[in-house]
């Protein structure tokens, strides 16, 4: 194994100077400067923004592996108490992307030293670059869900294809050094839905004259909640009616939800059911309004007192694992002596890694950071440096196994 002190120091440097999504230039420069010392055969920079790809070629043709990590940090004020804590107020590496970058930089250093036959890497992994190709990809804008899609589009322009694709993440809540693998689904599909309901206002002293959407909003929320199952469910993230003006009866309302499911087809069925609920509720509200307002507004107008629209945003397909490749990674991990755990459900959160999984054999694994470790996306979080060795060993061993597999 390589000397990790340089990799750990690199991680601490990145941690101290975090960059938000879309502004990862400072972090990218640190990574590029390090990778240049590791002498990849090809170093691609500014890929679809600040993205980076380091390409190492084997002596002979073989299978290719793409490994992805993330460049960006979060808009969180760090309270980890570490001496290398963020020097930027309100920005922190609270998801561990600094550790993921360090792992891939450690792989780059291992590949470089294996090629130069320094250290004991040859004995540990064999000749890693005997054949095949390995690509180390550093992705921007993971936290806002836009980076992977842009990078994949750029890879298509370059006509770059990969036989295998691997992703990883640190995972507080699991035993330290335990490797968590997933069955079919790693990350669930999700989409944001906004349902807008428009009626018309009245003076608050004459509420009977308004087409007030309050009842429709309440009924819609209640109906949506009843659609939840173990494989597909919703989260009401926001709802509104009217404005803060005390003299006006509400004339508009909105319900905003996140819908998610463990398969794309199930998410599609869930959103279709929500659309049906909205249609049914608005039709019923229009009938009720027409009965009570026929003489005042006219029958034709009353029939369409309420109108609604539905829009979608922040959509992510499910991240699906290739089961044979997952089994290969599991075998490699066990042979390295790590304890493993299979997660049959997958992560409820979505991940734009999904865009890298198309037209390739892909899988994703988590590395346990400790059952009492601070959760990701919290002020007290800091990446566990003990996981750097785990990530390097697993990636290098998986790459070697890929080349040995017929």
Tab-separated table of C-alpha atoms in Angstrom:
chain	number	residue	atom	x	y	z
A	1	UNK	CA	0.000	0.000	0.000
A	2	UNK	CA	1.184	3.507	-0.796
A	3	UNK	CA	2.210	5.996	1.880
A	4	UNK	CA	-1.134	7.537	2.834
A	5	UNK	CA	0.184	10.616	4.626
A	6	UNK	CA	0.236	12.628	1.395
A	7	UNK	CA	-3.313	11.519	0.539
A	8	UNK	CA	-4.630	12.361	4.005
A	9	UNK	CA	-2.969	15.788	3.878
A	10	UNK	CA	-4.548	16.328	0.464
A	11	UNK	CA	-7.944	15.462	1.904
A	12	UNK	CA	-7.494	17.922	4.767
A	13	UNK	CA	-6.443	20.676	2.348
A	14	UNK	CA	-9.554	20.122	0.226
A	15	UNK	CA	-11.693	19.970	3.372
A	16	UNK	CA	-10.370	23.337	4.558
A	17	UNK	CA	-11.192	25.014	1.236
A	18	UNK	CA	-14.587	23.654	0.133
A	19	UNK	CA	-16.329	24.828	-3.025
A	20	UNK	CA	-20.054	24.929	-3.694
A	21	UNK	CA	-21.689	23.329	-6.717
A	22	UNK	CA	-20.844	25.140	-9.920
A	23	UNK	CA	-17.876	26.910	-8.328
A	24	UNK	CA	-15.451	24.027	-7.856
A	25	UNK	CA	-12.530	25.713	-9.618
A	26	UNK	CA	-10.291	25.938	-6.539
A	27	UNK	CA	-10.839	22.275	-5.682
A	28	UNK	CA	-10.321	21.224	-9.302
A	29	UNK	CA	-6.947	22.994	-9.397
A	30	UNK	CA	-5.757	21.126	-6.280
A	31	UNK	CA	-6.827	17.809	-7.808
A	32	UNK	CA	-5.244	18.568	-11.193
A	33	UNK	CA	-1.936	19.553	-9.586
A	34	UNK	CA	-1.887	16.270	-7.657
A	35	UNK	CA	-2.873	14.124	-10.642
A	36	UNK	CA	-0.133	15.624	-12.801
A	37	UNK	CA	2.395	14.157	-10.366
A	38	UNK	CA	0.756	10.747	-10.856
A	39	UNK	CA	1.418	10.864	-14.610
A	40	UNK	CA	-1.802	9.581	-16.186
A	41	UNK	CA	-1.624	8.743	-19.875
A	42	UNK	CA	-4.313	11.324	-20.450
A	43	UNK	CA	-5.569	14.100	-18.159
A	44	UNK	CA	-8.803	15.739	-19.286
A	45	UNK	CA	-9.749	18.966	-17.524
A	46	UNK	CA	-12.687	21.366	-17.730
A	47	UNK	CA	-14.946	18.524	-18.821
A	48	UNK	CA	-18.430	20.065	-19.021
A	49	UNK	CA	-17.285	22.688	-16.515
A	50	UNK	CA	-14.792	21.803	-13.804
A	51	UNK	CA	-14.940	18.043	-14.382
A	52	UNK	CA	-11.703	16.037	-14.504
A	53	UNK	CA	-10.839	12.606	-15.930
A	54	UNK	CA	-7.503	10.861	-15.414
A	55	UNK	CA	-6.988	7.981	-17.856
A	56	UNK	CA	-4.444	5.206	-17.264
A	57	UNK	CA	-3.777	2.770	-20.118
A	58	UNK	CA	-2.606	-0.789	-19.687
A	59	UNK	CA	0.167	-2.286	-21.773
A	60	UNK	CA	-2.305	-4.538	-23.586
A	61	UNK	CA	-5.948	-4.112	-24.604
A	62	UNK	CA	-8.485	-5.139	-22.000
A	63	UNK	CA	-11.685	-4.071	-20.304
A	64	UNK	CA	-12.286	-0.504	-19.157
A	65	UNK	CA	-13.441	0.732	-15.756
A	66	UNK	CA	-14.776	4.195	-14.924
A	67	UNK	CA	-14.737	5.235	-11.250
A	68	UNK	CA	-16.618	8.364	-10.235
A	69	UNK	CA	-16.318	10.757	-7.295
A	70	UNK	CA	-17.626	14.270	-6.602
A	71	UNK	CA	-15.980	17.701	-6.319
A	72	UNK	CA	-18.561	19.857	-4.531
A	73	UNK	CA	-19.338	20.771	-0.930
A	74	UNK	CA	-22.518	21.922	0.839
A	75	UNK	CA	-23.900	25.264	2.103
A	76	UNK	CA	-23.458	24.245	5.751
A	77	UNK	CA	-21.518	25.893	8.575
A	78	UNK	CA	-19.086	23.279	9.886
A	79	UNK	CA	-18.941	22.472	13.597
A	80	UNK	CA	-16.766	19.359	13.546
A	81	UNK	CA	-14.057	20.923	15.685
A	82	UNK	CA	-11.295	19.543	13.461
A	83	UNK	CA	-8.082	21.580	13.103
A	84	UNK	CA	-8.524	21.474	9.325
A	85	UNK	CA	-12.172	22.618	9.436
A	86	UNK	CA	-13.564	24.755	6.642
A	87	UNK	CA	-12.041	28.195	6.398
A	88	UNK	CA	-15.074	29.424	4.461
A	89	UNK	CA	-18.098	30.462	6.486
A	90	UNK	CA	-21.256	28.638	5.477
A	91	UNK	CA	-19.539	26.081	3.213
A	92	UNK	CA	-18.375	22.630	4.309
A	93	UNK	CA	-17.576	19.163	3.009
A	94	UNK	CA	-20.418	17.698	5.037
A	95	UNK	CA	-21.076	14.824	2.642
A	96	UNK	CA	-17.547	13.419	2.472
A	97	UNK	CA	-16.761	14.284	-1.118
A	98	UNK	CA	-13.305	15.366	0.029
A	99	UNK	CA	-12.730	11.781	1.166
A	100	UNK	CA	-14.023	10.324	-2.086
A	101	UNK	CA	-11.641	12.577	-4.028
A	102	UNK	CA	-8.782	11.488	-1.781
A	103	UNK	CA	-9.581	7.841	-2.501
A	104	UNK	CA	-9.405	8.349	-6.267
A	105	UNK	CA	-6.195	10.336	-5.888
A	106	UNK	CA	-4.863	7.425	-3.857
A	107	UNK	CA	-5.791	5.086	-6.690
A	108	UNK	CA	-3.957	7.381	-9.137
A	109	UNK	CA	-0.859	7.301	-6.938
A	110	UNK	CA	-1.110	3.510	-6.652
A	111	UNK	CA	-1.350	3.165	-10.428
A	112	UNK	CA	1.619	5.468	-10.943
A	113	UNK	CA	3.773	3.608	-8.438
A	114	UNK	CA	2.666	0.264	-9.816
A	115	UNK	CA	3.807	1.365	-13.252
A	116	UNK	CA	7.112	2.610	-11.803
A	117	UNK	CA	7.371	-0.575	-9.671
A	118	UNK	CA	7.882	1.431	-6.514
A	119	UNK	CA	6.540	0.374	-3.082
A	120	UNK	CA	4.941	-3.031	-2.681
A	121	UNK	CA	1.981	-2.441	-5.000
A	122	UNK	CA	3.157	-5.057	-7.488
A	123	UNK	CA	3.066	-7.716	-4.804
A	124	UNK	CA	-0.264	-6.494	-3.456
A	125	UNK	CA	-2.228	-6.056	-6.666
A	126	UNK	CA	-0.079	-7.620	-9.362
A	127	UNK	CA	0.742	-5.485	-12.370
A	128	UNK	CA	-2.317	-3.259	-12.331
A	129	UNK	CA	-1.607	-1.722	-15.704
A	130	UNK	CA	-0.785	-4.927	-17.523
A	131	UNK	CA	-3.925	-4.498	-19.589
A	132	UNK	CA	-7.168	-2.574	-19.825
A	133	UNK	CA	-8.024	1.049	-19.112
A	134	UNK	CA	-9.073	2.784	-15.914
A	135	UNK	CA	-10.653	6.240	-15.836
A	136	UNK	CA	-10.849	8.276	-12.620
A	137	UNK	CA	-13.636	10.839	-12.942
A	138	UNK	CA	-14.136	13.861	-10.679
A	139	UNK	CA	-17.644	15.232	-11.143
A	140	UNK	CA	-18.886	18.726	-10.435
A	141	UNK	CA	-22.377	19.745	-9.251
A	142	UNK	CA	-23.400	16.442	-7.674
A	143	UNK	CA	-25.223	18.109	-4.794
A	144	UNK	CA	-27.558	20.010	-7.120
A	145	UNK	CA	-28.011	17.059	-9.476
A	146	UNK	CA	-26.786	18.661	-12.699
A	147	UNK	CA	-23.147	17.586	-13.029
A	148	UNK	CA	-23.414	13.957	-14.101
A	149	UNK	CA	-25.835	14.613	-16.923
A	150	UNK	CA	-23.549	17.287	-18.379
A	151	UNK	CA	-20.460	15.111	-18.092
A	152	UNK	CA	-22.186	12.120	-19.680
A	153	UNK	CA	-23.215	14.318	-22.622
A	154	UNK	CA	-19.590	15.394	-23.010
A	155	UNK	CA	-18.394	11.781	-22.834
A	156	UNK	CA	-20.809	10.901	-25.628
A	157	UNK	CA	-19.378	13.695	-27.770
A	158	UNK	CA	-15.935	12.218	-27.188
A	159	UNK	CA	-17.356	8.754	-28.001
A	160	UNK	CA	-16.054	7.403	-24.724
A	161	UNK	CA	-17.563	4.122	-23.521
A	162	UNK	CA	-16.788	1.974	-20.508
A	163	UNK	CA	-17.265	-1.732	-19.885
A	164	UNK	CA	-17.725	-1.206	-16.150
A	165	UNK	CA	-18.613	1.767	-13.939
A	166	UNK	CA	-18.125	1.995	-10.182
A	167	UNK	CA	-19.350	4.476	-7.584
A	168	UNK	CA	-18.857	4.682	-3.835
A	169	UNK	CA	-19.879	6.693	-0.779
A	170	UNK	CA	-19.048	6.857	2.907
A	171	UNK	CA	-21.915	5.730	5.110
A	172	UNK	CA	-22.287	6.778	8.754
A	173	UNK	CA	-24.632	4.497	10.661
A	174	UNK	CA	-22.952	1.303	9.466
A	175	UNK	CA	-20.049	-0.398	11.222
A	176	UNK	CA	-16.688	1.114	10.367
A	177	UNK	CA	-15.069	-0.707	7.423
A	178	UNK	CA	-18.258	-2.671	6.683
A	179	UNK	CA	-18.998	-2.631	2.949
A	180	UNK	CA	-22.656	-2.218	2.031
A	181	UNK	CA	-23.772	-3.509	-1.359
A	182	UNK	CA	-27.172	-3.167	-2.943
A	183	UNK	CA	-29.411	-5.488	-4.855
A	184	UNK	CA	-31.180	-4.160	-7.926
A	185	UNK	CA	-31.629	-0.549	-6.812
A	186	UNK	CA	-28.989	1.640	-5.205
A	187	UNK	CA	-30.824	4.995	-5.249
A	188	UNK	CA	-34.544	5.515	-5.760
A	189	UNK	CA	-36.129	7.438	-8.610
A	190	UNK	CA	-37.670	10.763	-7.642
A	191	UNK	CA	-39.277	13.875	-9.019
A	192	UNK	CA	-40.584	17.156	-7.715
A	193	UNK	CA	-44.228	17.941	-8.481
A	194	UNK	CA	-45.910	21.314	-8.221
A	195	UNK	CA	-49.716	21.420	-8.350
A	196	UNK	CA	-51.107	24.931	-8.745
A	197	UNK	CA	-54.812	25.613	-8.135
A	198	UNK	CA	-56.353	28.879	-9.272
A	199	UNK	CA	-59.799	30.183	-8.348
A	200	UNK	CA	-60.595	33.820	-7.648
A	201	UNK	CA	-60.447	36.103	-4.639
A	202	UNK	CA	-63.059	38.137	-2.825
A	203	UNK	CA	-63.114	40.610	0.032
A	204	UNK	CA	-62.439	38.717	3.247
A	205	UNK	CA	-65.752	40.054	4.558
A	206	UNK	CA	-67.542	38.184	1.752
A	207	UNK	CA	-65.744	34.834	1.597
A	208	UNK	CA	-68.761	33.195	-0.033
A	209	UNK	CA	-68.015	35.137	-3.222
A	210	UNK	CA	-64.529	33.647	-3.677
A	211	UNK	CA	-63.477	30.486	-5.439
A	212	UNK	CA	-61.288	29.592	-2.469
A	213	UNK	CA	-58.922	26.633	-3.096
A	214	UNK	CA	-58.286	25.901	0.602
A	215	UNK	CA	-60.599	22.856	0.717
A	216	UNK	CA	-59.075	21.514	-2.510
A	217	UNK	CA	-55.550	21.843	-1.113
A	218	UNK	CA	-56.493	20.029	2.102
A	219	UNK	CA	-58.264	17.231	0.239
A	220	UNK	CA	-55.392	16.866	-2.218
A	221	UNK	CA	-52.806	16.514	0.557
A	222	UNK	CA	-54.956	13.918	2.304
A	223	UNK	CA	-55.471	11.956	-0.926
A	224	UNK	CA	-51.773	12.028	-1.837
A	225	UNK	CA	-50.754	10.652	1.557
A	226	UNK	CA	-53.068	7.682	1.098
A	227	UNK	CA	-51.152	6.639	-2.031
A	228	UNK	CA	-47.958	5.833	-0.091
A	229	UNK	CA	-46.644	2.246	-0.146
A	230	UNK	CA	-43.374	0.646	0.931
A	231	UNK	CA	-42.047	0.881	-2.655
A	232	UNK	CA	-43.312	4.360	-3.556
A	233	UNK	CA	-44.165	7.338	-1.402
A	234	UNK	CA	-44.446	11.119	-1.297
A	235	UNK	CA	-43.202	13.918	0.896
A	236	UNK	CA	-45.219	17.119	1.125
A	237	UNK	CA	-42.456	19.706	1.027
A	238	UNK	CA	-44.580	22.859	0.816
A	239	UNK	CA	-48.163	24.025	0.477
A	240	UNK	CA	-49.763	27.468	0.336
A	241	UNK	CA	-53.117	29.199	-0.019
A	242	UNK	CA	-53.664	32.876	-0.679
A	243	UNK	CA	-51.383	35.631	0.545
A	244	UNK	CA	-50.644	37.397	3.843
A	245	UNK	CA	-53.286	40.047	3.120
A	246	UNK	CA	-55.956	39.859	5.823
A	247	UNK	CA	-58.572	41.573	3.711
A	248	UNK	CA	-58.498	39.069	0.854
A	249	UNK	CA	-60.072	35.605	0.678
A	250	UNK	CA	-57.600	33.199	-0.983
A	251	UNK	CA	-57.933	32.717	-4.722
A	252	UNK	CA	-54.975	30.448	-5.381
A	253	UNK	CA	-53.145	27.577	-3.753
A	254	UNK	CA	-50.239	25.217	-4.338
A	255	UNK	CA	-49.080	21.796	-3.207
A	256	UNK	CA	-45.446	20.860	-3.766
A	257	UNK	CA	-44.281	17.323	-3.218
A	258	UNK	CA	-41.399	14.972	-3.846
A	259	UNK	CA	-42.505	11.619	-5.194
A	260	UNK	CA	-40.070	8.693	-5.082
A	261	UNK	CA	-40.047	4.972	-5.812
A	262	UNK	CA	-37.541	2.150	-6.065
A	263	UNK	CA	-38.203	1.704	-9.789
A	264	UNK	CA	-38.938	4.157	-12.590
A	265	UNK	CA	-42.173	2.370	-13.552
A	266	UNK	CA	-43.480	2.592	-9.988
A	267	UNK	CA	-42.702	6.301	-9.855
A	268	UNK	CA	-44.587	6.798	-13.108
A	269	UNK	CA	-47.620	4.989	-11.656
A	270	UNK	CA	-47.437	7.075	-8.482
A	271	UNK	CA	-47.325	10.404	-10.316
A	272	UNK	CA	-50.174	9.268	-12.598
A	273	UNK	CA	-52.261	8.485	-9.514
A	274	UNK	CA	-51.497	11.924	-8.073
A	275	UNK	CA	-52.599	13.543	-11.329
A	276	UNK	CA	-55.861	11.574	-11.201
A	277	UNK	CA	-56.446	12.704	-7.617
A	278	UNK	CA	-55.930	16.336	-8.582
A	279	UNK	CA	-58.308	16.052	-11.547
A	280	UNK	CA	-61.005	14.356	-9.471
A	281	UNK	CA	-60.782	16.854	-6.608
A	282	UNK	CA	-60.880	19.931	-8.854
A	283	UNK	CA	-63.847	18.543	-10.807
A	284	UNK	CA	-65.696	17.953	-7.535
A	285	UNK	CA	-64.878	21.438	-6.261
A	286	UNK	CA	-66.163	22.962	-9.505
A	287	UNK	CA	-69.449	21.038	-9.228
A	288	UNK	CA	-69.882	22.163	-5.621
A	289	UNK	CA	-69.096	25.772	-6.510
A	290	UNK	CA	-71.515	25.730	-9.445
A	291	UNK	CA	-74.379	24.591	-7.212
A	292	UNK	CA	-73.913	27.437	-4.758
A	293	UNK	CA	-72.994	30.215	-7.196
A	294	UNK	CA	-75.217	29.509	-10.210
A	295	UNK	CA	-77.431	32.547	-9.756
A	296	UNK	CA	-74.558	34.964	-9.072
A	297	UNK	CA	-71.910	34.152	-11.627
A	298	UNK	CA	-73.718	32.259	-14.316
A	299	UNK	CA	-73.681	28.503	-14.888
A	300	UNK	CA	-70.889	28.377	-17.470
A	301	UNK	CA	-68.488	30.466	-15.397
A	302	UNK	CA	-69.201	28.533	-12.194
A	303	UNK	CA	-68.388	25.205	-13.858
A	304	UNK	CA	-64.795	26.328	-14.328
A	305	UNK	CA	-64.270	28.369	-11.198
A	306	UNK	CA	-61.197	26.305	-10.327
A	307	UNK	CA	-58.388	25.459	-12.716
A	308	UNK	CA	-55.182	23.589	-12.016
A	309	UNK	CA	-51.812	22.803	-13.558
A	310	UNK	CA	-49.069	20.285	-12.760
A	311	UNK	CA	-45.369	20.705	-13.468
A	312	UNK	CA	-42.324	18.539	-12.749
A	313	UNK	CA	-38.744	19.355	-11.766
A	314	UNK	CA	-35.609	17.813	-10.196
A	315	UNK	CA	-36.322	14.421	-11.745
A	316	UNK	CA	-33.894	11.527	-11.262
A	317	UNK	CA	-34.216	8.013	-12.677
A	318	UNK	CA	-33.538	5.114	-10.319
A	319	UNK	CA	-29.891	4.073	-10.025
A	320	UNK	CA	-29.846	0.390	-10.888
A	321	UNK	CA	-26.987	-2.020	-10.254
A	322	UNK	CA	-25.757	-4.683	-12.620
A	323	UNK	CA	-26.210	-7.808	-10.505
A	324	UNK	CA	-23.269	-9.872	-11.887
A	325	UNK	CA	-20.901	-6.919	-11.412
A	326	UNK	CA	-22.265	-6.390	-7.889
A	327	UNK	CA	-21.549	-10.057	-7.149
A	328	UNK	CA	-18.011	-9.640	-8.498
A	329	UNK	CA	-17.397	-6.618	-6.255
A	330	UNK	CA	-18.833	-8.495	-3.281
A	331	UNK	CA	-16.495	-11.434	-3.890
A	332	UNK	CA	-13.494	-9.112	-4.170
A	333	UNK	CA	-14.454	-7.309	-0.965
A	334	UNK	CA	-14.850	-10.557	0.958
A	335	UNK	CA	-11.513	-11.844	-0.350
A	336	UNK	CA	-9.927	-8.657	1.019
A	337	UNK	CA	-11.295	-9.592	4.433
A	338	UNK	CA	-14.050	-6.998	4.784
A	339	UNK	CA	-17.418	-7.776	6.313
A	340	UNK	CA	-20.285	-7.110	3.915
A	341	UNK	CA	-23.957	-6.307	4.128
A	342	UNK	CA	-26.633	-6.461	1.461
A	343	UNK	CA	-29.234	-3.697	1.410
A	344	UNK	CA	-32.363	-5.024	-0.352
A	345	UNK	CA	-34.190	-1.679	-0.313
A	346	UNK	CA	-31.673	0.874	-1.555
A	347	UNK	CA	-31.214	4.511	-0.592
A	348	UNK	CA	-34.425	6.543	-0.579
A	349	UNK	CA	-32.447	9.539	-1.767
A	350	UNK	CA	-31.658	9.952	-5.461
A	351	UNK	CA	-28.196	10.226	-7.023
A	352	UNK	CA	-27.175	11.595	-10.394
A	353	UNK	CA	-24.671	8.738	-10.627
A	354	UNK	CA	-27.587	7.073	-12.404
A	355	UNK	CA	-26.588	8.853	-15.644
A	356	UNK	CA	-23.237	7.043	-15.647
A	357	UNK	CA	-24.912	3.622	-15.405
A	358	UNK	CA	-26.439	3.502	-18.887
A	359	UNK	CA	-24.844	1.224	-21.500
A	360	UNK	CA	-22.318	-0.155	-19.029
A	361	UNK	CA	-22.134	-2.685	-16.196
A	362	UNK	CA	-22.450	-0.467	-13.140
A	363	UNK	CA	-22.684	-0.852	-9.398
A	364	UNK	CA	-22.344	1.274	-6.278
A	365	UNK	CA	-21.195	0.452	-2.760
A	366	UNK	CA	-21.104	2.240	0.586
A	367	UNK	CA	-18.299	2.143	3.127
A	368	UNK	CA	-19.377	2.035	6.775
A	369	UNK	CA	-18.019	4.993	8.757
A	370	UNK	CA	-19.165	3.850	12.188
A	371	UNK	CA	-22.538	3.372	13.823
A	372	UNK	CA	-22.141	6.513	15.960
A	373	UNK	CA	-20.415	8.651	13.335
A	374	UNK	CA	-22.066	12.029	12.684
A	375	UNK	CA	-24.529	11.761	9.770
A	376	UNK	CA	-23.753	13.322	6.406
A	377	UNK	CA	-25.231	16.767	5.673
A	378	UNK	CA	-24.896	17.819	9.326
A	379	UNK	CA	-22.568	20.488	10.828
A	380	UNK	CA	-20.626	17.953	12.921
A	381	UNK	CA	-19.730	15.621	10.050
A	382	UNK	CA	-16.158	14.925	8.959
A	383	UNK	CA	-15.005	12.143	6.641
A	384	UNK	CA	-13.350	9.162	8.336
A	385	UNK	CA	-9.749	9.016	7.086
A	386	UNK	CA	-9.635	5.300	7.948
A	387	UNK	CA	-11.856	4.671	4.922
A	388	UNK	CA	-9.298	5.948	2.419
A	389	UNK	CA	-7.361	2.687	2.515
A	390	UNK	CA	-10.595	0.718	2.111
A	391	UNK	CA	-11.585	2.614	-1.019
A	392	UNK	CA	-8.164	2.369	-2.664
A	393	UNK	CA	-7.825	-1.362	-2.003
A	394	UNK	CA	-11.323	-2.163	-3.244
A	395	UNK	CA	-11.057	-0.116	-6.465
A	396	UNK	CA	-7.627	-1.495	-7.373
A	397	UNK	CA	-8.677	-5.058	-6.590
A	398	UNK	CA	-11.909	-4.748	-8.569
A	399	UNK	CA	-9.973	-3.386	-11.543
A	400	UNK	CA	-7.541	-6.305	-11.361
A	401	UNK	CA	-10.449	-8.767	-11.126
A	402	UNK	CA	-12.135	-7.219	-14.169
A	403	UNK	CA	-9.016	-7.834	-16.253
A	404	UNK	CA	-8.822	-11.440	-15.073
A	405	UNK	CA	-12.478	-12.178	-15.834
A	406	UNK	CA	-13.125	-13.863	-19.151
